[in-house]
XYZ file of N, CA and C in Angstrom:
681
model
N 0.761 -1.131 -0.015
C 0.212 0.330 0.212
C 0.907 1.229 0.045
N 0.532 2.478 -0.804
C 1.334 3.141 -1.113
C 1.152 4.213 0.496
N 2.493 4.733 0.776
C 2.216 5.795 1.975
C 1.296 7.217 1.540
N 0.537 7.681 2.254
C -0.212 8.878 1.649
C 0.636 10.343 1.484
N 0.289 10.899 0.455
C 1.229 11.816 0.001
C 1.957 12.746 0.983
N 1.000 13.161 1.904
C 1.332 14.067 2.814
C 2.646 13.629 3.750
N 2.364 12.020 4.090
C 3.609 11.564 4.577
C 4.717 11.521 4.189
N 5.100 11.268 2.666
C 5.963 11.163 1.658
C 6.705 12.708 1.717
N 5.474 13.697 1.563
C 6.201 15.126 1.656
C 6.983 15.503 2.901
N 6.203 14.870 3.935
C 7.212 15.142 5.343
C 8.188 14.506 5.615
N 8.228 13.024 4.763
C 9.593 12.727 5.172
C 10.691 13.327 4.073
N 10.298 13.511 2.998
C 11.100 14.110 1.999
C 11.829 15.708 2.474
N 10.893 16.264 3.399
C 11.149 17.713 3.787
C 12.030 17.548 5.204
N 11.805 16.164 5.982
C 12.633 16.102 6.967
C 14.021 15.703 6.655
N 14.350 14.851 5.368
C 15.283 14.517 4.934
C 16.340 15.497 3.990
N 15.488 16.673 4.053
C 16.243 17.989 2.920
C 16.681 18.769 4.118
N 16.144 18.343 5.317
C 16.802 19.491 6.081
C 18.183 18.812 7.149
N 17.979 17.472 7.557
C 18.984 17.138 7.864
C 20.175 17.111 6.873
N 20.149 16.879 5.611
C 21.176 16.939 4.576
C 21.493 18.360 4.486
N 20.922 19.255 4.970
C 21.289 21.058 5.043
C 21.907 20.906 5.970
N 21.681 20.678 7.306
C 22.249 20.966 8.605
C 23.575 19.879 8.382
N 23.358 18.849 8.079
C 24.993 18.328 8.080
C 25.858 18.821 7.092
N 25.227 19.105 5.796
C 26.489 20.024 5.046
C 26.805 21.200 5.573
N 26.206 22.172 6.318
C 26.993 23.370 6.792
C 27.534 22.698 7.883
N 27.582 21.469 8.946
C 28.485 21.417 9.683
C 29.578 20.666 9.138
N 29.599 19.779 8.170
C 30.630 19.758 7.342
C 31.437 20.913 6.961
N 30.757 21.610 5.779
C 31.586 22.747 5.301
C 32.265 23.682 6.451
N 31.686 23.813 7.441
C 32.200 24.898 8.430
C 33.253 24.183 9.322
N 33.421 22.831 9.219
C 34.475 22.448 9.946
C 34.062 21.706 11.332
N 32.896 21.926 11.592
C 31.871 21.303 12.791
C 32.429 19.822 12.790
N 32.136 19.052 11.757
C 32.626 17.847 11.770
C 33.355 17.512 11.035
N 34.938 17.524 11.296
C 35.977 17.293 10.822
C 36.217 16.408 9.883
N 37.123 16.514 8.759
C 37.586 15.527 8.191
C 37.571 14.132 8.811
N 37.090 12.753 7.928
C 37.224 11.627 8.794
C 36.404 11.137 9.716
N 35.603 12.192 10.298
C 34.575 11.936 11.583
C 33.941 11.052 11.183
N 33.316 9.729 11.905
C 32.428 8.947 12.147
C 31.122 9.268 11.888
N 30.390 9.083 11.153
C 28.867 9.789 10.864
C 27.826 8.174 11.527
N 27.642 8.129 12.689
C 26.674 6.976 13.292
C 25.543 7.240 12.813
N 24.429 6.457 11.929
C 23.280 6.827 11.809
C 22.120 6.980 12.924
N 22.692 6.281 14.319
C 21.762 5.986 15.081
C 22.321 7.228 16.346
N 23.370 7.877 16.212
C 23.795 9.046 17.002
C 22.790 10.423 16.113
N 22.989 10.281 14.787
C 22.563 11.363 14.354
C 21.171 11.351 13.984
N 20.896 9.898 14.503
C 18.914 9.821 14.729
C 18.824 10.563 16.032
N 19.477 10.465 16.786
C 19.493 11.100 18.571
C 19.438 12.505 18.238
N 20.460 12.943 17.784
C 20.706 14.300 17.417
C 19.815 14.983 16.969
N 19.159 14.827 15.661
C 18.287 15.569 15.206
C 16.774 15.250 15.807
N 16.633 13.855 16.159
C 15.420 14.015 16.830
C 14.482 13.427 15.755
N 15.366 12.387 14.536
C 14.085 11.908 13.616
C 14.472 10.589 13.724
N 13.533 9.729 13.065
C 14.068 8.349 12.748
C 15.537 7.807 11.541
N 15.850 6.823 11.802
C 16.971 6.764 10.858
C 16.917 6.854 9.345
N 15.520 6.581 8.934
C 15.563 6.461 7.307
C 15.810 7.966 6.864
N 15.282 9.015 7.523
C 15.848 10.338 6.760
C 17.419 10.860 6.980
N 17.479 10.222 8.033
C 19.185 9.994 8.209
C 19.948 9.474 7.015
N 19.475 8.360 6.716
C 20.084 7.259 5.736
C 20.178 8.038 4.469
N 19.077 8.364 3.880
C 18.517 9.069 2.642
C 19.796 10.242 2.570
N 19.679 11.338 3.801
C 20.568 12.257 3.920
C 22.017 12.047 3.517
N 22.617 11.402 4.006
C 23.743 10.738 4.083
C 24.094 10.264 2.542
N 23.250 9.789 2.162
C 23.135 8.939 0.231
C 23.351 10.206 -0.309
N 22.607 11.414 0.096
C 22.253 12.520 -0.645
C 24.130 13.142 -0.837
N 24.431 13.266 0.590
C 25.829 13.782 0.873
C 26.882 13.228 0.253
N 26.642 11.490 0.004
C 27.755 10.921 -0.566
C 27.763 11.316 -2.069
N 26.502 11.341 -2.511
C 26.478 11.924 -4.325
C 27.628 13.289 -4.578
N 27.138 14.359 -3.224
C 27.797 15.278 -3.331
C 29.261 15.452 -3.148
N 29.796 14.117 -2.781
C 31.253 14.192 -2.121
C 31.652 14.788 -0.984
N 30.541 14.704 -0.031
C 31.283 15.415 1.491
C 31.186 13.918 2.287
N 30.768 13.041 1.822
C 30.437 11.875 2.835
C 31.228 10.591 2.208
N 31.963 10.097 2.693
C 32.682 8.665 2.529
C 31.559 7.232 2.970
N 31.125 6.510 2.158
C 30.514 5.292 2.828
C 31.684 4.026 2.355
N 31.873 3.664 3.607
C 33.074 2.421 3.552
C 32.129 1.088 4.119
N 31.909 0.176 2.787
C 31.111 -1.174 3.210
C 32.050 -1.923 4.291
N 30.864 -2.328 5.396
C 31.218 -2.953 6.352
C 32.028 -2.208 7.454
N 32.604 -1.049 7.119
C 33.231 -0.386 8.134
C 32.564 0.940 8.746
N 31.555 1.759 8.020
C 31.022 2.713 8.462
C 30.994 3.839 7.709
N 30.317 4.917 7.927
C 30.223 6.184 6.954
C 31.157 7.513 7.689
N 31.836 8.043 6.662
C 32.563 9.414 7.390
C 32.619 10.323 6.141
N 32.791 11.950 7.105
C 33.268 13.140 6.506
C 34.259 12.604 5.515
N 34.062 12.994 3.942
C 35.057 12.718 2.949
C 36.407 13.691 3.186
N 37.493 12.983 2.889
C 38.503 13.853 2.840
C 38.969 13.806 1.280
N 39.248 14.846 0.692
C 39.693 14.920 -0.902
C 41.166 14.437 -1.106
N 41.423 13.683 -1.824
C 42.707 13.384 -2.146
C 43.265 14.749 -2.943
N 44.528 14.168 -2.961
C 45.321 16.021 -3.594
C 44.593 16.122 -5.127
N 44.621 15.028 -5.809
C 44.303 14.881 -7.095
C 42.832 15.507 -7.324
N 42.015 15.204 -6.019
C 40.298 15.604 -6.246
C 40.582 16.796 -6.203
N 41.377 17.406 -4.952
C 41.439 18.669 -4.812
C 42.083 19.584 -6.290
N 42.554 18.952 -6.823
C 43.506 19.926 -8.171
C 42.383 19.820 -8.858
N 41.487 18.551 -8.990
C 40.472 18.757 -10.119
C 39.343 19.682 -9.764
N 38.927 19.758 -8.395
C 38.164 20.861 -7.956
C 38.524 22.271 -8.255
N 39.643 22.488 -7.923
C 40.208 23.775 -8.351
C 40.238 24.513 -9.566
N 40.983 23.245 -10.558
C 40.670 23.512 -11.829
C 39.402 23.923 -12.501
N 38.530 23.198 -11.878
C 37.146 23.730 -12.065
C 36.549 25.042 -11.507
N 36.731 25.148 -10.200
C 36.589 26.542 -9.556
C 37.385 27.680 -10.586
N 38.458 27.500 -11.044
C 39.318 28.671 -11.841
C 38.514 28.571 -13.145
N 37.958 27.792 -13.534
C 37.086 28.123 -15.015
C 36.094 28.552 -14.606
N 35.236 28.379 -13.715
C 33.915 29.046 -13.445
C 33.679 30.135 -12.890
N 35.070 30.539 -12.249
C 35.119 31.881 -11.342
C 35.592 32.891 -12.485
N 36.418 32.073 -13.461
C 37.060 33.233 -14.291
C 36.231 33.531 -15.328
N 34.973 32.576 -15.643
C 33.917 33.113 -16.634
C 32.959 34.040 -16.126
N 32.597 33.847 -14.429
C 31.855 34.596 -13.904
C 32.390 36.106 -13.931
N 33.801 36.484 -13.484
C 34.228 37.725 -13.707
C 34.187 38.363 -14.830
N 34.382 37.638 -15.929
C 34.147 38.114 -17.327
C 32.817 38.544 -17.705
N 31.724 37.429 -17.162
C 30.311 38.170 -17.450
C 29.703 39.194 -16.634
N 30.488 39.123 -15.241
C 30.245 40.580 -14.581
C 30.718 41.829 -15.230
N 32.239 41.733 -15.740
C 32.359 42.914 -16.403
C 31.827 43.295 -17.473
N 31.225 42.361 -18.388
C 30.455 42.937 -19.336
C 29.314 43.481 -18.908
N 28.735 43.097 -17.965
C 27.213 43.822 -17.552
C 27.448 45.279 -17.216
N 28.646 45.562 -17.144
C 28.393 47.157 -16.478
C 28.396 47.433 -15.135
N 27.894 48.838 -14.891
C 27.711 49.137 -13.747
C 26.656 48.529 -12.878
N 26.493 47.351 -12.392
C 25.428 46.615 -11.619
C 25.670 46.362 -10.334
N 24.442 46.446 -9.617
C 24.574 46.523 -7.834
C 25.751 45.614 -7.290
N 26.072 44.501 -8.161
C 26.931 43.742 -7.551
C 28.384 44.433 -7.400
N 28.502 45.227 -8.460
C 30.226 45.776 -8.559
C 29.762 46.538 -7.170
N 29.136 47.364 -6.806
C 29.024 48.170 -5.562
C 29.063 47.060 -4.381
N 28.755 45.972 -4.355
C 28.879 45.367 -2.994
C 29.918 44.816 -3.245
N 30.635 44.503 -4.415
C 31.962 44.198 -4.097
C 33.037 45.050 -3.636
N 32.707 46.581 -3.923
C 33.487 47.591 -3.633
C 33.672 47.831 -1.934
N 32.373 47.005 -1.501
C 32.033 47.396 -0.062
C 32.692 46.172 0.442
N 32.743 44.951 -0.048
C 33.194 43.728 0.595
C 34.723 43.988 0.435
N 35.542 44.775 -0.144
C 36.761 45.067 -0.441
C 37.161 46.146 0.715
N 36.329 46.796 1.127
C 36.550 47.986 2.127
C 36.826 47.017 3.298
N 35.596 46.010 3.546
C 35.879 45.533 4.921
C 37.079 44.855 4.768
N 37.331 43.954 3.731
C 38.664 42.738 3.678
C 39.795 43.556 4.131
N 40.088 45.087 3.472
C 41.354 45.933 3.724
C 41.212 46.024 4.993
N 40.150 46.518 5.728
C 40.394 46.722 7.460
C 40.727 45.382 7.981
N 40.034 44.146 7.579
C 40.547 42.747 8.459
C 41.915 42.666 8.322
N 42.386 42.702 6.873
C 43.922 42.748 6.447
C 44.558 43.344 7.367
N 44.353 44.741 7.481
C 45.049 45.548 8.537
C 45.245 45.323 10.151
N 44.190 44.889 10.277
C 43.914 44.047 11.904
C 44.380 42.914 11.780
N 45.007 42.271 10.822
C 45.751 40.953 11.069
C 44.433 39.887 11.314
N 43.076 40.085 10.984
C 41.962 39.251 11.312
C 41.593 38.251 10.044
N 42.281 37.059 10.482
C 42.206 35.946 9.427
C 40.928 35.774 9.008
N 40.452 35.182 10.269
C 39.141 34.837 10.087
C 38.005 35.568 9.679
N 38.125 36.611 10.004
C 37.143 38.041 9.509
C 37.473 38.015 7.539
N 38.694 38.087 7.498
C 39.229 37.909 6.272
C 38.746 36.821 5.366
N 38.637 35.501 5.944
C 38.171 34.507 5.113
C 36.702 34.403 4.793
N 35.907 35.039 5.525
C 34.724 35.188 5.382
C 34.320 36.175 4.029
N 35.093 37.017 4.394
C 35.273 37.825 3.146
C 35.613 37.199 1.888
N 36.470 36.584 1.875
C 36.850 35.670 0.953
C 35.726 35.168 0.090
N 35.014 34.519 0.941
C 33.644 33.472 0.549
C 32.916 34.599 -0.013
N 32.770 35.614 0.307
C 31.812 37.109 -0.054
C 31.993 37.582 -1.464
N 33.226 37.708 -1.454
C 33.917 38.366 -2.507
C 33.371 37.461 -3.756
N 34.002 36.135 -3.704
C 33.963 35.321 -5.113
C 32.436 35.017 -5.371
N 31.404 34.840 -4.071
C 30.163 34.604 -4.278
C 29.550 35.858 -4.828
N 29.849 37.177 -4.494
C 29.012 38.079 -5.527
C 29.322 38.308 -6.555
N 30.551 37.457 -7.203
C 31.020 37.984 -8.593
C 30.000 36.737 -9.439
N 30.028 35.378 -8.748
C 29.492 34.170 -9.354
C 27.865 34.856 -9.203
N 27.141 35.466 -8.802
C 25.947 35.862 -8.400
C 25.711 37.024 -9.433
N 26.807 37.913 -9.601
C 26.953 39.099 -10.493
C 27.010 38.773 -11.912
N 27.454 37.301 -12.476
C 27.701 36.899 -13.833
C 26.005 36.727 -14.305
N 25.157 36.623 -13.598
C 23.889 36.578 -13.916
C 23.598 35.564 -14.821
N 23.949 33.888 -14.513
C 23.586 33.078 -15.221
C 23.799 31.966 -14.204
N 22.146 31.139 -14.190
C 21.962 30.476 -13.409
C 22.443 28.903 -13.353
N 22.703 28.783 -14.460
C 23.544 27.419 -14.885
C 24.840 27.290 -13.956
N 25.742 28.659 -14.535
C 27.028 28.721 -13.589
C 26.775 28.554 -12.493
N 25.852 29.637 -11.942
C 26.094 29.188 -10.533
C 25.411 28.092 -9.828
N 24.501 27.511 -10.196
C 24.338 26.038 -9.731
C 25.239 25.427 -9.577
N 26.077 25.166 -10.637
C 27.381 23.997 -10.824
C 28.348 24.568 -9.466
N 28.505 26.149 -9.637
C 29.331 26.430 -8.569
C 29.280 26.137 -7.288
N 27.663 26.365 -6.938
C 27.228 25.931 -5.386
C 27.872 24.482 -5.043
N 27.330 23.506 -6.346
C 28.011 22.303 -5.854
C 28.925 21.990 -5.646
N 29.941 22.903 -6.381
C 31.628 22.534 -6.560
C 32.057 23.110 -5.183
N 31.379 23.952 -4.704
C 31.775 24.848 -3.413
C 31.688 23.783 -2.069
N 30.523 23.265 -2.146
C 30.159 22.326 -1.263
C 31.248 21.055 -1.381
N 31.664 20.697 -2.585
C 32.405 19.434 -2.413
C 33.769 19.915 -1.974
N 33.864 21.134 -2.170
C 35.360 21.668 -1.496
C 35.262 21.802 -0.274
N 34.062 22.064 0.590
C 33.888 22.333 1.820
C 35.071 23.836 2.208
N 34.899 24.798 1.294
C 35.834 25.745 0.751
C 36.202 26.903 2.242
N 34.730 26.965 3.083
C 35.255 27.563 4.161
C 36.289 27.114 5.056
N 36.653 25.721 4.961
C 37.280 25.156 5.954
C 38.856 25.212 5.146
N 38.788 25.354 3.831
C 40.339 25.009 3.148
C 40.749 26.470 3.234
N 39.855 27.518 3.153
C 40.605 28.707 2.629
C 41.414 29.362 3.884
N 41.008 28.700 5.223
C 41.725 29.035 6.539
C 43.216 28.901 6.308
N 43.239 27.254 5.818
C 44.489 26.486 5.427
C 45.035 27.197 4.636
N 44.764 27.947 3.732
C 45.537 28.813 2.168
C 46.022 29.887 3.140
N 45.197 31.000 4.064
C 45.365 32.211 4.238
C 46.157 31.814 5.370
N 46.814 30.612 5.785
C 47.728 30.419 6.987
C 49.093 30.729 6.578
N 49.659 30.996 5.423
C 50.730 30.857 4.926
C 51.169 32.375 4.688
N 52.605 32.434 5.255
C 52.806 33.720 5.488
C 52.955 34.801 4.381
N 52.283 35.719 4.635
C 51.987 36.692 3.722
C 50.902 36.563 2.752
N 50.050 35.447 2.366
C 49.010 35.270 1.742
C 47.913 36.077 2.086
N 47.726 36.685 3.101
C 46.465 37.470 3.503
C 46.441 38.911 2.557
N 47.769 39.226 2.664
C 47.930 40.552 1.903
C 47.906 40.397 0.319
N 48.664 38.945 0.058
C 49.000 38.819 -1.139
C 47.413 38.898 -2.084
N 46.449 37.891 -1.216
C 44.762 37.579 -1.770
C 44.282 38.963 -1.873
N 44.452 39.987 -0.810
C 43.650 40.739 -0.892
C 43.953 42.060 -2.085
N 45.233 41.888 -2.435
C 45.785 42.683 -3.785
C 45.318 42.141 -4.800
N 45.106 40.768 -4.825
C 44.743 40.066 -6.074
C 43.440 40.401 -6.375
N 42.533 40.126 -5.350
C 40.886 40.672 -5.115
C 40.683 42.071 -5.751
N 41.805 43.007 -5.515
C 41.579 44.399 -6.044
C 41.733 44.570 -7.387
N 42.869 43.711 -7.687
C 43.003 43.874 -9.001
C 42.113 42.897 -10.170
N 41.191 42.046 -9.521
C 40.134 41.775 -10.196
C 39.322 42.515 -10.257
N 38.770 43.125 -9.009
C 37.722 44.540 -9.218
C 37.911 45.368 -9.904
N 39.211 45.852 -10.208
C 39.553 46.882 -10.767
C 39.468 46.788 -12.477
N 39.664 45.600 -12.630
C 39.346 45.012 -14.327
C 37.946 45.105 -14.637
N 37.129 44.543 -13.478
C 35.542 44.305 -13.612
C 35.196 45.800 -13.555
N 35.557 46.933 -13.012
C 34.950 48.312 -12.764
C 35.551 48.482 -14.394
N 36.554 48.466 -14.927
C 36.968 48.779 -16.273
C 36.263 48.232 -17.403
N 35.228 47.258 -16.999
C 34.388 46.322 -18.076
C 35.317 45.601 -19.047
N 36.722 45.060 -18.519
C 37.740 44.280 -19.244
C 37.071 42.893 -18.912
N 36.473 42.434 -19.443
C 36.138 40.986 -19.407
C 37.538 39.996 -19.487
N 38.161 39.983 -20.572
C 39.035 39.483 -20.787
C 40.012 39.245 -19.898
N 40.692 40.589 -19.440
C 41.459 40.881 -17.997
C 40.918 40.255 -16.990
N 39.488 40.728 -16.361
C 39.081 40.044 -15.146
C 39.233 38.531 -14.941
N 38.959 37.981 -16.316
C 38.895 36.347 -16.418
C 40.459 35.897 -16.394
N 41.408 36.886 -16.576
C 42.818 35.791 -16.760
C 43.377 36.567 -15.211
N 42.923 37.301 -14.602
C 43.341 37.456 -13.474
C 42.363 36.964 -12.229
N 41.414 36.658 -12.560
C 40.613 35.897 -11.692
C 41.211 34.335 -11.639
N 41.807 34.093 -12.624
C 42.105 32.463 -12.955
C 43.497 32.390 -12.347
N 44.406 33.605 -12.414
C 45.496 33.360 -11.630
C 45.460 33.373 -10.037
N 44.341 33.761 -9.913
C 44.086 34.405 -8.354
C 43.869 32.753 -7.797
N 43.063 31.999 -8.231
C 42.341 30.758 -7.990
C 43.816 29.853 -7.859
N 44.905 29.939 -8.839
C 45.391 29.209 -9.265
C 46.607 29.199 -7.541
N 46.674 30.516 -7.555
C 47.515 31.275 -6.458
C 46.931 30.396 -5.262
N 45.733 30.263 -4.586
C 45.244 30.044 -3.557
C 45.202 28.785 -3.500
N 45.050 27.788 -4.841
C 45.259 26.367 -4.736
C 46.941 25.888 -4.259
N 47.888 26.863 -4.896
C 49.270 26.464 -4.531
C 49.533 26.681 -3.035
N 48.635 27.866 -2.344
C 48.659 28.291 -0.927
C 48.242 27.118 -0.027
N 47.219 26.760 -0.557
C 46.724 25.363 0.212
C 47.211 24.454 0.036
N 47.830 23.944 -0.814
C 48.715 22.688 -0.988
C 49.868 22.900 -0.309
N 50.156 24.123 -0.255
C 51.625 24.127 0.686
C 51.079 24.113 2.216
N 50.153 24.623 2.642
C 49.685 24.918 4.126
C 49.527 23.315 4.193
N 48.863 22.734 3.441
C 48.550 21.443 3.791
C 49.790 20.616 4.128
N 50.874 20.663 3.285
C 52.104 20.056 3.313
C 52.717 20.309 4.718
N 52.675 21.402 5.196
C 53.101 21.674 6.488
C 52.444 21.390 7.450
N 51.276 21.241 7.466
C 50.514 20.446 8.653
C 50.690 19.256 8.739
N 50.990 18.648 7.594
C 51.387 16.970 7.561
C 52.693 17.136 8.162
N 53.626 17.781 7.913
C 54.935 17.839 8.327
C 55.237 17.996 9.801
N 53.839 19.016 10.516
C 54.088 19.165 11.910
C 53.456 17.878 12.694
């Protein structure tokens, strides 16, 4: 016998809520890489049955945030170096295209938002506030993607950023000596070219910036392993 439509919708809504909360816990680092994800423990934490937990974990596995090891357990995924490189290559392509599209749109509200973000970022750099600057890095890139005004590009970007758990990674890249100032300077160059409506230049410099961020991340990860 089929379940009533209302019950199916309630189950789907519950699964979506659990998936979103778990997603944010992983992306923020509240659930660190390699953390064990017990269906029973999560069921108690969220106050729901194990069915929406199981379905939420399947969804996060598809997104690349969760790893299921048969007969072992379910864990927060840890991207390999190759996976990180491939994800950053896609980030470079998408953000480069976004910067280009935004530059061609001219004087739109997102450009003003970028300027306000950069004012706040400059203050964070002066104060040596890496945590605040990391949040503003995410905002800067996000505004550029939104400003591209391309829903397909934005959808792919959102999926990619979830797979990267970028909020966690950016802190590692910014831990490199001098990277805070370098990153801020690179953002200013991108914004300057967007203001000048130089789509080609904005794309090129944005792609260079993403490559530099990737290099800083890998160096930071190597240093942490050495420690």
